[in-house]
XYZ file of C-alpha atoms in Angstrom:
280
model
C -25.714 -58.901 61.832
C -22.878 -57.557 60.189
C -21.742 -53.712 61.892
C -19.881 -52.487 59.239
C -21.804 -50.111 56.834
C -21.821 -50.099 52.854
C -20.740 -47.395 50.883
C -24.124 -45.541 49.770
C -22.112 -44.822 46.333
C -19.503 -46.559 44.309
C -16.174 -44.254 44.802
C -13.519 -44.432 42.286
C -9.539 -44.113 43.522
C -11.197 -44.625 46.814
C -11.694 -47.501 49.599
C -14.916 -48.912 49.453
C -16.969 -51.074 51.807
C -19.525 -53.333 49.592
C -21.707 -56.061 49.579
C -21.357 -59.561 47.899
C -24.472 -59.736 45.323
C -24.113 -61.854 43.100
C -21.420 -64.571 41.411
C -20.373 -64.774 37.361
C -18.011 -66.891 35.133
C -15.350 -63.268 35.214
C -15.898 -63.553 39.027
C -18.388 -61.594 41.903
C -20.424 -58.877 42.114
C -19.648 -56.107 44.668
C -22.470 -53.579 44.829
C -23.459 -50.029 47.317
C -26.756 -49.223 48.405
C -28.136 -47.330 45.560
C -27.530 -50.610 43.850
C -24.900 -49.970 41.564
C -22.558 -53.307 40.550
C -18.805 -53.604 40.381
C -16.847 -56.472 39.413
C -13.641 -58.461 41.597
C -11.747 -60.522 39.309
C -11.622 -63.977 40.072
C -7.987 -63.620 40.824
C -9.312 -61.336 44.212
C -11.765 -63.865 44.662
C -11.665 -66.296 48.212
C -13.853 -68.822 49.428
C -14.984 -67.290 52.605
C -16.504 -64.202 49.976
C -19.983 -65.321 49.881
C -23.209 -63.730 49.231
C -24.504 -61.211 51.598
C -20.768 -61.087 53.021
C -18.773 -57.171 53.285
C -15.431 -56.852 51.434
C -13.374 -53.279 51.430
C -12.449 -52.861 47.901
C -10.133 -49.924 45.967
C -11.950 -48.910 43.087
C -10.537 -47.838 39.455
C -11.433 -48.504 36.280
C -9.690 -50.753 33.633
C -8.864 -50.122 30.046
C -11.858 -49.892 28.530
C -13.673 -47.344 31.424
C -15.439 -50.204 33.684
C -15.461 -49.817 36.925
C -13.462 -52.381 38.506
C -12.549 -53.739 42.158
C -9.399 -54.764 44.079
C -8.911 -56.256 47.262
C -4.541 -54.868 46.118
C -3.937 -51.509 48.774
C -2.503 -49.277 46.210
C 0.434 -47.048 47.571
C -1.476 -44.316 47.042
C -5.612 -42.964 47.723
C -7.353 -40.064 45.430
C -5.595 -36.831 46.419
C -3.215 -37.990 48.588
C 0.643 -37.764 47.298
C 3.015 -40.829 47.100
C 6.668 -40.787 45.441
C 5.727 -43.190 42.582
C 8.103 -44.900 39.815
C 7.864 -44.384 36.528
C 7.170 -47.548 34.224
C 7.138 -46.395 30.665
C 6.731 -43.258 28.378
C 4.550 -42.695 25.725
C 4.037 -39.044 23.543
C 0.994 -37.820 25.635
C 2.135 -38.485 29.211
C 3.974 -41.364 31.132
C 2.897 -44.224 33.071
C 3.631 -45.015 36.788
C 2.890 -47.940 39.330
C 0.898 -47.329 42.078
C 0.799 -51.261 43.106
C -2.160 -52.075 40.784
C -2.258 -54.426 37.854
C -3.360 -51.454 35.890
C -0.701 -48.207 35.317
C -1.588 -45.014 35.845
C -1.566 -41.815 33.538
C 0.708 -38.824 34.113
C -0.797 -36.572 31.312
C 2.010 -34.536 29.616
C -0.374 -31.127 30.998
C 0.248 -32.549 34.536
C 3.981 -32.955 34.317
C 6.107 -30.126 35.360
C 9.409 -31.433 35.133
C 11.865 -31.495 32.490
C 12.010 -35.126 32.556
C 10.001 -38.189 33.309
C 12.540 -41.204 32.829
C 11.994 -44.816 32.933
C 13.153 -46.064 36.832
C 13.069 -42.840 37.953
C 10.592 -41.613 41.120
C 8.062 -38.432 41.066
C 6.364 -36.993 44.141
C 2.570 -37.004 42.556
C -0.863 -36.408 43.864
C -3.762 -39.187 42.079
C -6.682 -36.954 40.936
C -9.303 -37.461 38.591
C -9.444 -36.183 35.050
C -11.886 -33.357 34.291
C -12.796 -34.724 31.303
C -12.769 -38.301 31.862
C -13.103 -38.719 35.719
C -10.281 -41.617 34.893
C -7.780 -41.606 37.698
C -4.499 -40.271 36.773
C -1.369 -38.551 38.697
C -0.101 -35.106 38.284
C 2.831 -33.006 39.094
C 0.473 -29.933 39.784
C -1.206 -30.090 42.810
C -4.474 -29.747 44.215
C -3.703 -28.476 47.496
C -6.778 -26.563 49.766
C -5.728 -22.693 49.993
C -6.838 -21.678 53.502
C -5.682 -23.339 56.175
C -7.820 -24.789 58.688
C -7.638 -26.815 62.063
C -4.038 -26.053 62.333
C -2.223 -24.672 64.781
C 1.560 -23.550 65.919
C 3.454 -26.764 67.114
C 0.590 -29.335 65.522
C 2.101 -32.355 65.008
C 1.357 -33.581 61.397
C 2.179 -35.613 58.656
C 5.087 -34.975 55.453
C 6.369 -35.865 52.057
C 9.102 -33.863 50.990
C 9.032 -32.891 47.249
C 11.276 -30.587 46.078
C 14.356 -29.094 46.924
C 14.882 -25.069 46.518
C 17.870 -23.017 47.589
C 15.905 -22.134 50.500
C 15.059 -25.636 51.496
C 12.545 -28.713 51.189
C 8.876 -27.984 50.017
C 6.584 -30.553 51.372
C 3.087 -31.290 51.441
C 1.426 -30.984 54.844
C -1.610 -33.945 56.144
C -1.852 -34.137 52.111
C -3.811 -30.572 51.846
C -1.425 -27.657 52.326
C 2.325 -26.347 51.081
C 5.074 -26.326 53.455
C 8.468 -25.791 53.502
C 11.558 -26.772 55.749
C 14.301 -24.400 55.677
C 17.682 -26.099 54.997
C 19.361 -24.566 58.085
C 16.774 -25.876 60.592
C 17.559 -29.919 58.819
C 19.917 -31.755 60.883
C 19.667 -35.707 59.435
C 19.693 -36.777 56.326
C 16.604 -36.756 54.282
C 15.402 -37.027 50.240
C 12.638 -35.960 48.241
C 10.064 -38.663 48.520
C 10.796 -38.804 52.637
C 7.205 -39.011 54.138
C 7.385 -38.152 57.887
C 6.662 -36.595 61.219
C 6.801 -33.194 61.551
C 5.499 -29.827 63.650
C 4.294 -26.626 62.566
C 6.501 -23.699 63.198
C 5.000 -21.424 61.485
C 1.595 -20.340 59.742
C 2.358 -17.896 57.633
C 0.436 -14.645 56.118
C 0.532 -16.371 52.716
C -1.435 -19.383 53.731
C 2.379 -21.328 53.578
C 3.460 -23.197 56.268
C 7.224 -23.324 58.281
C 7.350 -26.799 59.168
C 10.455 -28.502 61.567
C 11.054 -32.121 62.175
C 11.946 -31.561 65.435
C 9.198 -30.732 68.156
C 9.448 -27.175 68.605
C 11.801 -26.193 71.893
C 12.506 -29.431 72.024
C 16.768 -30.562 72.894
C 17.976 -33.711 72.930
C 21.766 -33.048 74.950
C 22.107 -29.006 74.182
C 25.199 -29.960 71.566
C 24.521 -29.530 67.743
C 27.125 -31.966 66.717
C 26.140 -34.722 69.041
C 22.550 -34.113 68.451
C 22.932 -34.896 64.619
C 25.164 -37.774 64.905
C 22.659 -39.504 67.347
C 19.925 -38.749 64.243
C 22.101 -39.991 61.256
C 22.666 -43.454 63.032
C 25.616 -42.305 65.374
C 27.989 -42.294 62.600
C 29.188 -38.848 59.735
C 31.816 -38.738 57.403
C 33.182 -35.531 59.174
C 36.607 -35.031 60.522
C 38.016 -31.513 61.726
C 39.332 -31.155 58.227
C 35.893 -31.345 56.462
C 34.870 -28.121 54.728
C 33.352 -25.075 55.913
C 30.138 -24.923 53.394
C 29.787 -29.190 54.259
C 30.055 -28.724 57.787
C 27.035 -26.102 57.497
C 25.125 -27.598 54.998
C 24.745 -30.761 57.761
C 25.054 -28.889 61.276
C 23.705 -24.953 60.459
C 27.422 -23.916 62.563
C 30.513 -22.583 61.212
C 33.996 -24.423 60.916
C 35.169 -22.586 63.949
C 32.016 -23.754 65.813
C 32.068 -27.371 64.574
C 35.742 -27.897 65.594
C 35.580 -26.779 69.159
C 32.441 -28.636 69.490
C 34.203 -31.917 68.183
C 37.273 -30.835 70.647
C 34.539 -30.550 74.009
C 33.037 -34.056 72.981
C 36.282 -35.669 72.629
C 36.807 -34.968 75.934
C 33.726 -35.567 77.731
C 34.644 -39.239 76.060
C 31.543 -38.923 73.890
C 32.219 -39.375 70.379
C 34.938 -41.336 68.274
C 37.114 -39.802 66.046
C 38.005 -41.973 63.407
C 40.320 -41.444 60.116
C 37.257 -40.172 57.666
C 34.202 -39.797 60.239
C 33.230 -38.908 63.350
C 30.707 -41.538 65.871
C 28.929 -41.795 68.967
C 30.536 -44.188 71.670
């Protein structure tokens, strides 16, 4: 007897568990346990699918609205967040992969930025339409307003996507807004970056502090050996680097960063070369 369970309904942008019913000429027939049928192409299709047999299957629908199944992960699951690439433009949105035969809409009334080019990569959420209940991605998030089961220090899941002059916005365990503050970000990171991070802070505003580093927690007490060790052992920094670059990277002044470099020269820690600075 087989111990997994089927899906009781069909759920589109979603993973489903199904049954094998039935096989046609386009290929089989997956269906739940209120009965209702979806189709896997034949190109899904292997040998050891036979009737009676359990598959896990991403629903979405194809061009013309039918449900349709995929044994294809897609890089992204209904209201969870990816950094996805954009595959073509048309007047009333643009199109992005998501690791699926079919593209998926970015309706122009879900795009906030300027620009949506060809090859370039937006942080989006997959949703369904209101209207439609097609799956599409937006720029506007759907993001749950109270927080809940959350606590100072938490460890919890990232993707960074946006930059402000204050620091990285990210989306926290794909439900709430967070931000990292550029003075508390000591490796290098991008919009897109998903990650491990800790709750600093839950603010009165429902917004969250987040740090990537464990709250408290050191590695060797020294800034400037701390980052190196998290950017590979190896920064194009030299005592003549400038004051707003040196902060940007470390959070320290120039002052600071040069008597830091002078103390782990000689404790025989570090390397300095003719354009960077490394771990030895």
């Amino acid at each position: 007897m087989n111990e997994k369970q089927i899906n009781e309904h069909i759920y589109v942008g979603e993973l489903n568990t199904l049954a094998v019913n039935r096989v046609s000429e386009p290929g089989i027939y997956l269906i739940s346990d209120d009965q209702t049928e979806v189709l896997l192409p034949n190109a899904y299709v292997t040998k050891s699918m036979e009737i009676g047999s359990f598959l896990d299957v991403f629903i979405y629908t194809d061009s013309e609205d039918r449900l349709v199944a995929t044994t294809l992960k897609p890089y992204v699951y209904l209201y969870e967040f990816a950094s996805l690439e954009i595959v073509d433009n048309m007047k009333f949105g643009s199109f992005v992969d998501i690791g699926l035969p079919k593209h998926i809409l970015v309706p122009k009334n879900k795009q906030k930025s300027s620009s949506f080019n060809v090859g370039d990569r937006k942080v989006l959420q997959l949703q369904l339409d209101d209207k439609t209940d097609r799956l599409i991605a937006s720029e506007k998030f759907d993001l749950l307003k109270e927080i809940k089961n959350l606590e100072k220090n938490d460890e919890v899941e990232i993707i960074l996507y946006s930059k402000t002059p204050l620091g990285y916005k990210v989306i926290v365990n794909n439900s709430y807004d967070g931000i990292i503050y550029h003075s508390e970000i000591f490796e290098n990171i991008k919009i897109g970056d998903k990650k491990r991070a800790y709750v600093k802070n839950i603010r009165d505003d429902n917004k969250l502090d987040i740090s990537l580093q464990k709250i408290g927690e050191k590695i060797s007490g020294d800034k400037v050996y701390d980052v190196l060790v998290q950017n590979g052992g190896k920064l194009p920094f030299t005592y003549k680097s400038e004051a707003d670059d040196i902060n940007a990277k470390f959070g320290i002044s120039k002052k600071a960063f040069k008597a830091s470099l002078t103390k782990l020269l000689s404790e025989d820690k570090i390397v300095l070369e003719e354009d960077s600075i490394r771990v030895k």
